[in-house]
mmCIF file of C-alpha atoms in Angstrom:
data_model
loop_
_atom_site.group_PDB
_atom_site.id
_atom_site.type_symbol
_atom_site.label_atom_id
_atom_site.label_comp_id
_atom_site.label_asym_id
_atom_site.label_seq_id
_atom_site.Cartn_x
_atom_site.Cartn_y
_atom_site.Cartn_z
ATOM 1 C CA UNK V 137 -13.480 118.366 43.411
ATOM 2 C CA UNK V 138 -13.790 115.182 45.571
ATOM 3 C CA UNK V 139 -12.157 116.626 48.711
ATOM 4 C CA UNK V 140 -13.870 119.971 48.181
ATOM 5 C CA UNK V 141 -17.205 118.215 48.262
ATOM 6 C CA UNK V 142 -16.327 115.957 50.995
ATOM 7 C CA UNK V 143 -15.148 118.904 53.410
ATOM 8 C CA UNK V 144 -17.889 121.001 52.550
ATOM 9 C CA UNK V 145 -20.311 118.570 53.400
ATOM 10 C CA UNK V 146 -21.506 118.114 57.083
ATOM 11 C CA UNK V 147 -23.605 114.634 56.531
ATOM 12 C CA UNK V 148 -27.116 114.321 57.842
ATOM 13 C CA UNK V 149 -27.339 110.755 57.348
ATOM 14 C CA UNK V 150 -25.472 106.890 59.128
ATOM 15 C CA UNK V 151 -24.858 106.510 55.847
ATOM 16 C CA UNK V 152 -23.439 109.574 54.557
ATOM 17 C CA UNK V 153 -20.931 109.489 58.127
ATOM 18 C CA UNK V 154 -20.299 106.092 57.047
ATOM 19 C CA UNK V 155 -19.105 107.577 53.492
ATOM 20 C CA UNK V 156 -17.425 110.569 55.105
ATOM 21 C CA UNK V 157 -15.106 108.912 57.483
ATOM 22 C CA UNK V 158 -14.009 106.028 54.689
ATOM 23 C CA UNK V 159 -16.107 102.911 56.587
ATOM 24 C CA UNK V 160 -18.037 102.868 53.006
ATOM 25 C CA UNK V 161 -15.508 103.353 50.238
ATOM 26 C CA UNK V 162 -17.493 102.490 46.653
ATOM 27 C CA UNK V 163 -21.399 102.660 45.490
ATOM 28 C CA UNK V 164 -21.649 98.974 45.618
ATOM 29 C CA UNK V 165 -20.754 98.668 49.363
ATOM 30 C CA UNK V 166 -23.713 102.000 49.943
ATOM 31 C CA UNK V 167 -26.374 100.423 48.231
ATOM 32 C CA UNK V 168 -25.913 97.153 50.019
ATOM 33 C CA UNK V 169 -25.391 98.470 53.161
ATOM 34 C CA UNK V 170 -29.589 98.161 53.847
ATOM 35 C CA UNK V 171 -29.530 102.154 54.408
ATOM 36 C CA UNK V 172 -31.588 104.605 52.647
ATOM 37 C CA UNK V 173 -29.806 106.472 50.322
ATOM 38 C CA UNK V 174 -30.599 110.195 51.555
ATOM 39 C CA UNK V 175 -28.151 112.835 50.229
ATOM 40 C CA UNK V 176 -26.770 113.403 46.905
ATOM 41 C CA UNK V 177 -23.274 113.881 48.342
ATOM 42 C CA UNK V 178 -22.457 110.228 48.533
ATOM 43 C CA UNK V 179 -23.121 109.419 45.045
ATOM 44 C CA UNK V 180 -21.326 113.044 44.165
ATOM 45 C CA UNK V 181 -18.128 111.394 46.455
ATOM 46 C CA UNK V 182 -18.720 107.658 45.412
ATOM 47 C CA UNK V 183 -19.285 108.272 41.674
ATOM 48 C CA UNK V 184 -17.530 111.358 40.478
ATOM 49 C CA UNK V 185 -18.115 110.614 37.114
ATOM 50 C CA UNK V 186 -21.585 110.292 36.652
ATOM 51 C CA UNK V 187 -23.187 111.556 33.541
ATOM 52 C CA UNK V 188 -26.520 113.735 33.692
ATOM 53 C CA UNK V 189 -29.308 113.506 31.195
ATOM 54 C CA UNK V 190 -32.759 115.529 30.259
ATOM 55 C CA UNK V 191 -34.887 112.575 29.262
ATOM 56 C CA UNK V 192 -38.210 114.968 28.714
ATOM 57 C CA UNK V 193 -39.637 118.463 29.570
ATOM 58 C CA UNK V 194 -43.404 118.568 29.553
ATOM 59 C CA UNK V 195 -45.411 121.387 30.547
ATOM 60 C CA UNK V 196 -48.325 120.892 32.614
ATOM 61 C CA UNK V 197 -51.478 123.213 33.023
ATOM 62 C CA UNK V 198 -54.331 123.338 35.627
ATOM 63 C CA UNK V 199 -56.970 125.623 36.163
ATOM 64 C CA UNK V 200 -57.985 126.800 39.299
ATOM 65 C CA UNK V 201 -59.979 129.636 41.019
ATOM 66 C CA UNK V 202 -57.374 131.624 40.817
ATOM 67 C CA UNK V 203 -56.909 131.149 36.749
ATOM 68 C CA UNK V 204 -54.375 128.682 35.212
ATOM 69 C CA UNK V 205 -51.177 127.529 36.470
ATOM 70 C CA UNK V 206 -48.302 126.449 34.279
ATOM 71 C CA UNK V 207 -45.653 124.026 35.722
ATOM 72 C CA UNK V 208 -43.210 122.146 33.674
ATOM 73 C CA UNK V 209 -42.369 118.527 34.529
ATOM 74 C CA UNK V 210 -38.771 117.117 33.912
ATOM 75 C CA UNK V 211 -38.039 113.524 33.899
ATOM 76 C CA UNK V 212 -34.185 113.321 33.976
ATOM 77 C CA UNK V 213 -31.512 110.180 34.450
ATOM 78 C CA UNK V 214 -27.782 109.874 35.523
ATOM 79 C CA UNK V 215 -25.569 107.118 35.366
ATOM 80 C CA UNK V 216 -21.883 105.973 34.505
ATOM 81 C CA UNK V 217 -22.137 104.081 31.085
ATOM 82 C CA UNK V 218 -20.988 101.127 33.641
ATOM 83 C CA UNK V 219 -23.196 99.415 35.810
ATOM 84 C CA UNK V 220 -25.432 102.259 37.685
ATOM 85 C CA UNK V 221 -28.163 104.276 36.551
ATOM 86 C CA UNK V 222 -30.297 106.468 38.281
ATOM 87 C CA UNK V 223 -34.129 108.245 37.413
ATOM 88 C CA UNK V 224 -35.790 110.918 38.908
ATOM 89 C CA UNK V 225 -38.754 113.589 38.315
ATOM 90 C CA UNK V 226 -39.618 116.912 39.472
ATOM 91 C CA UNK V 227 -42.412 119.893 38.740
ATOM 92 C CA UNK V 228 -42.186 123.088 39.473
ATOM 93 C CA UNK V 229 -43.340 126.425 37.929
ATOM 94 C CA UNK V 230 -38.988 127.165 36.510
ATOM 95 C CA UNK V 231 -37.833 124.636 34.274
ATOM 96 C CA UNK V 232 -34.293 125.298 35.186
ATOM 97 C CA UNK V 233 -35.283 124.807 38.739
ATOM 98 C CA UNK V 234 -36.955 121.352 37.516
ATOM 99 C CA UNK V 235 -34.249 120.124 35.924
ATOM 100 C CA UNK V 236 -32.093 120.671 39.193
ATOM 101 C CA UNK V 237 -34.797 118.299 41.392
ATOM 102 C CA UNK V 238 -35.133 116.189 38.784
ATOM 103 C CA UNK V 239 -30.932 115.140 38.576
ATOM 104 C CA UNK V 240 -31.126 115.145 42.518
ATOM 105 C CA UNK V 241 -34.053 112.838 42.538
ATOM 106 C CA UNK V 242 -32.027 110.244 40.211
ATOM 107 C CA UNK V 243 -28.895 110.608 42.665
ATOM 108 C CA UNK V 244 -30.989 109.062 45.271
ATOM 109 C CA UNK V 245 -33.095 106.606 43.032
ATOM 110 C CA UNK V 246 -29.790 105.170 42.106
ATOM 111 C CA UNK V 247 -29.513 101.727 41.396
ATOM 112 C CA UNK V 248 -27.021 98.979 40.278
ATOM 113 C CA UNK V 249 -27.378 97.233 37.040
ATOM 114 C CA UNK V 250 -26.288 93.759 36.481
ATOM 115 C CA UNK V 251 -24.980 93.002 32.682
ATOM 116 C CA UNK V 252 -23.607 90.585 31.186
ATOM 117 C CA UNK V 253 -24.301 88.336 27.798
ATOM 118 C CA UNK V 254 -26.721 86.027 27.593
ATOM 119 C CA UNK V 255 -27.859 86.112 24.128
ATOM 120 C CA UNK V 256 -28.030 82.530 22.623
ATOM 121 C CA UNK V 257 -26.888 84.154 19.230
ATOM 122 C CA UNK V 258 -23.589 85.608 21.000
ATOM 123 C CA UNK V 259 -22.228 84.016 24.280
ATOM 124 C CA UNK V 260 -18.918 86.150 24.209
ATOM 125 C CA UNK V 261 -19.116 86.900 28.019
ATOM 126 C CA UNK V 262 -18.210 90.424 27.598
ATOM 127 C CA UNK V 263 -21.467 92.624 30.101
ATOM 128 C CA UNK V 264 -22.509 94.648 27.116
ATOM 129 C CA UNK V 265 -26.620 93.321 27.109
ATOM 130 C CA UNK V 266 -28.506 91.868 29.578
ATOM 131 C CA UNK V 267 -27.560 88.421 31.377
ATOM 132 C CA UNK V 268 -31.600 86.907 30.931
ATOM 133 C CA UNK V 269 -34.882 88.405 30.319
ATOM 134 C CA UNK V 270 -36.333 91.215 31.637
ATOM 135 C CA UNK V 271 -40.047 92.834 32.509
ATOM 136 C CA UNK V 272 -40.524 96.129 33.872
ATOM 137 C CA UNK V 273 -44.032 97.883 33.939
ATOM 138 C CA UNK V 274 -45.229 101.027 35.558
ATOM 139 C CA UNK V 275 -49.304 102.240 34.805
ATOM 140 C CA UNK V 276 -50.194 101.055 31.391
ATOM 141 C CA UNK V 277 -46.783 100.218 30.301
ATOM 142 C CA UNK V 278 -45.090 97.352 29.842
ATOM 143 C CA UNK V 279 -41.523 97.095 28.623
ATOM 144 C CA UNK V 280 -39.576 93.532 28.378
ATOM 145 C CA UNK V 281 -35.828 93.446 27.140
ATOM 146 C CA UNK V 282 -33.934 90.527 25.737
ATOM 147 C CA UNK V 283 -30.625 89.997 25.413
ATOM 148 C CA UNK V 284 -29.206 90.985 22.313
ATOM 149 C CA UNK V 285 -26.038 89.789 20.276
ATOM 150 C CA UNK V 286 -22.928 92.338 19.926
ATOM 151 C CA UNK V 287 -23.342 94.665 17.656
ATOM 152 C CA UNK V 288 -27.268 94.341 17.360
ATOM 153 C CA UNK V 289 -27.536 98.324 19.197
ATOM 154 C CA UNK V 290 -30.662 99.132 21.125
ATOM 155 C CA UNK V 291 -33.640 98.492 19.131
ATOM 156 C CA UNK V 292 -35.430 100.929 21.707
ATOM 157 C CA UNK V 293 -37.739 104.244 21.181
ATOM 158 C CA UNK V 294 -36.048 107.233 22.065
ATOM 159 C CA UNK V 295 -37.082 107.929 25.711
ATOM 160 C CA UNK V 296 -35.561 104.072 26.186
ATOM 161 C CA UNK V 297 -32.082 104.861 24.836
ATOM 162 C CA UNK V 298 -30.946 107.453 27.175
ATOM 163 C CA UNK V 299 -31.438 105.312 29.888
ATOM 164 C CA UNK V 300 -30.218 102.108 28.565
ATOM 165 C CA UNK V 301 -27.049 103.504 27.740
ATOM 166 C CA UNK V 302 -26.235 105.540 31.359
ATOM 167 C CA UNK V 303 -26.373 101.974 32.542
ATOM 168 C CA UNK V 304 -23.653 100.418 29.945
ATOM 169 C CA UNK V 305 -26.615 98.440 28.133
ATOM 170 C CA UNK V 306 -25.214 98.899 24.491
ATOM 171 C CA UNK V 307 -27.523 95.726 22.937
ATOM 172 C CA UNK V 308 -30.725 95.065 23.698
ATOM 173 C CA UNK V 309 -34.418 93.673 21.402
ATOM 174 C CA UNK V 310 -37.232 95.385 23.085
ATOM 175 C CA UNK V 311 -40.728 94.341 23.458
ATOM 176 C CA UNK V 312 -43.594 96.576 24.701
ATOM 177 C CA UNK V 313 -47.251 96.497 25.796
ATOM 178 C CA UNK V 314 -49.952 99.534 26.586
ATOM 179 C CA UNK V 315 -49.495 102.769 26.356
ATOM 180 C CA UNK V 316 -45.961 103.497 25.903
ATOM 181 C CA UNK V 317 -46.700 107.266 24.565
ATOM 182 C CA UNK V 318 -46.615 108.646 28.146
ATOM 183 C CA UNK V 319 -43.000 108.954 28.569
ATOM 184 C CA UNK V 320 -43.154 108.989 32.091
ATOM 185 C CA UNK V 321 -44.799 105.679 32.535
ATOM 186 C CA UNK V 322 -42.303 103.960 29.565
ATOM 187 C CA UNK V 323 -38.839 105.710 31.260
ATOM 188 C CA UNK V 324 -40.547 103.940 34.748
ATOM 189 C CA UNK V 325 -41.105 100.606 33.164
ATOM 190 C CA UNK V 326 -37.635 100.592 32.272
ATOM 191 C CA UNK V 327 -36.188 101.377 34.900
ATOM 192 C CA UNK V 328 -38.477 99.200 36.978
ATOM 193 C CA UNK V 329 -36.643 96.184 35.039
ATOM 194 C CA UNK V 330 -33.513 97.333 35.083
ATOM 195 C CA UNK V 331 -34.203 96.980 39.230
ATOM 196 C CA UNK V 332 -34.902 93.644 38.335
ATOM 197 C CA UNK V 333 -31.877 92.866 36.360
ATOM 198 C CA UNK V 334 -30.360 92.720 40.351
ATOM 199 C CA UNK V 335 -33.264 90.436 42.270
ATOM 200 C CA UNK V 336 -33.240 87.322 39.262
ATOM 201 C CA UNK V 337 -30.553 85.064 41.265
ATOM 202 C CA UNK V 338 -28.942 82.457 39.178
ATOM 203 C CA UNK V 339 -26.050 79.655 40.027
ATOM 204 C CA UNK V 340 -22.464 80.524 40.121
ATOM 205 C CA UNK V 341 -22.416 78.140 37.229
ATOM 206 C CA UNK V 342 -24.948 80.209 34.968
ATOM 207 C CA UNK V 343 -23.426 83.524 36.379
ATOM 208 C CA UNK V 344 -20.049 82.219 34.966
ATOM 209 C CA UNK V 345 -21.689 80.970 31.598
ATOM 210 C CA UNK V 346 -23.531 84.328 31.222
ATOM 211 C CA UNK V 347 -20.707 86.879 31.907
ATOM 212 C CA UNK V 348 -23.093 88.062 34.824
ATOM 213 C CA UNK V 349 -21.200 91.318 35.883
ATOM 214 C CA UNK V 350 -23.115 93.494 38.739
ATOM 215 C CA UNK V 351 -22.275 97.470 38.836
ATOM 216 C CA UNK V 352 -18.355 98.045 37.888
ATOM 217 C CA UNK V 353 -17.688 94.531 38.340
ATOM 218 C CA UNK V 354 -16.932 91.520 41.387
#
């Protein structure tokens, strides 16, 4: 499947030549590379394994001179249970054809996740909650995770868990602010501090004493 994509595919992109001739050879070494992640082909080459998920399907109506038009919006997130996540969104008046933007969206928004254990209660070193404290908002929502002991789960609402768990979070307590009904705005607060889980530095020390692990590992 690799090689079939990867001969198929005439790259548009520095970065997807880059991919294509074997100068970039994992996701980590893409993402840090500064360039704009453009085509879903390098994460379909990079990470053959990633896992898709429908997160919500709302339908949205207008009215217009013309009479009402129906469109159905489709909030949808990938990710490899291990370190990278991705979340996207897409309208249009098909859901199928939603659903398709949506997953290609979430390709591109791809991230990388840093884990690791830094629960107070726990301190096992194994990346299976989040290294320190996190806030992610987006509108009126306001999300903020804590790291969790093993075996605590994710104390999340459902549009949360999804999410949480394409990025290999499997223990997390969860605190939120605002409106947190609109699942677009909560699924974008998460995600917004899951981005953040990779711009807290720490010392190699702390790293060391937290189990700090970034994407599939260093």
């Amino acid at each position: 499947m690799e090689e079939e994509v990867k001969d198929l595919w005439d790259p548009q992109t520095k970065l997807g030549r880059m991919v294509k001739e074997g100068k970039i050879k994992t996701m980590e070494e893409a993402l840090r590379s500064g360039l704009v992640l453009r085509e879903q082909e390098i994460v379909d080459l990079l990470l053959p394994n990633l896992e898709e998920e429908v997160i919500n399907v709302n339908l949205v109506q207008r009215m217009t001179d013309s009479g009402r038009k129906v469109s159905f919006l489709v909030i949808a997130a990938v990710g490899n249970r291990d370190g990278f996540v991705g979340l996207g969104k897409a309208k249009t008046k098909e859901t199928r054809l939603s659903i398709v933007k949506a997953i290609k969206d979430a390709k591109l928004n791809l991230i990388e996740v840093t884990r690791g254990c830094g629960s107070w209660e726990c301190r096992c070193g194994a990346p299976h909650t989040f290294p320190y404290r996190v806030k992610g908002k987006s509108g009126s929502a306001e999300v903020t995770f804590k790291p969790a002991p093993w075996g605590v789960g994710l104390v999340v609402g459902k549009t949360v868990k999804p999410i949480l768990e394409l990025a290999g979070i499997k223990d997390v307590w969860t605190f939120t602010k605002g409106t947190t009904r609109t699942t677009v705005n909560y699924a974008q607060a998460t995600f917004d501090a899951l981005k953040k889980t990779s711009q807290i530095r720490v010392s190699k020390g702390q790293e060391k004493v937290l189990g700090v692990k970034r994407g599939l590992g260093e």
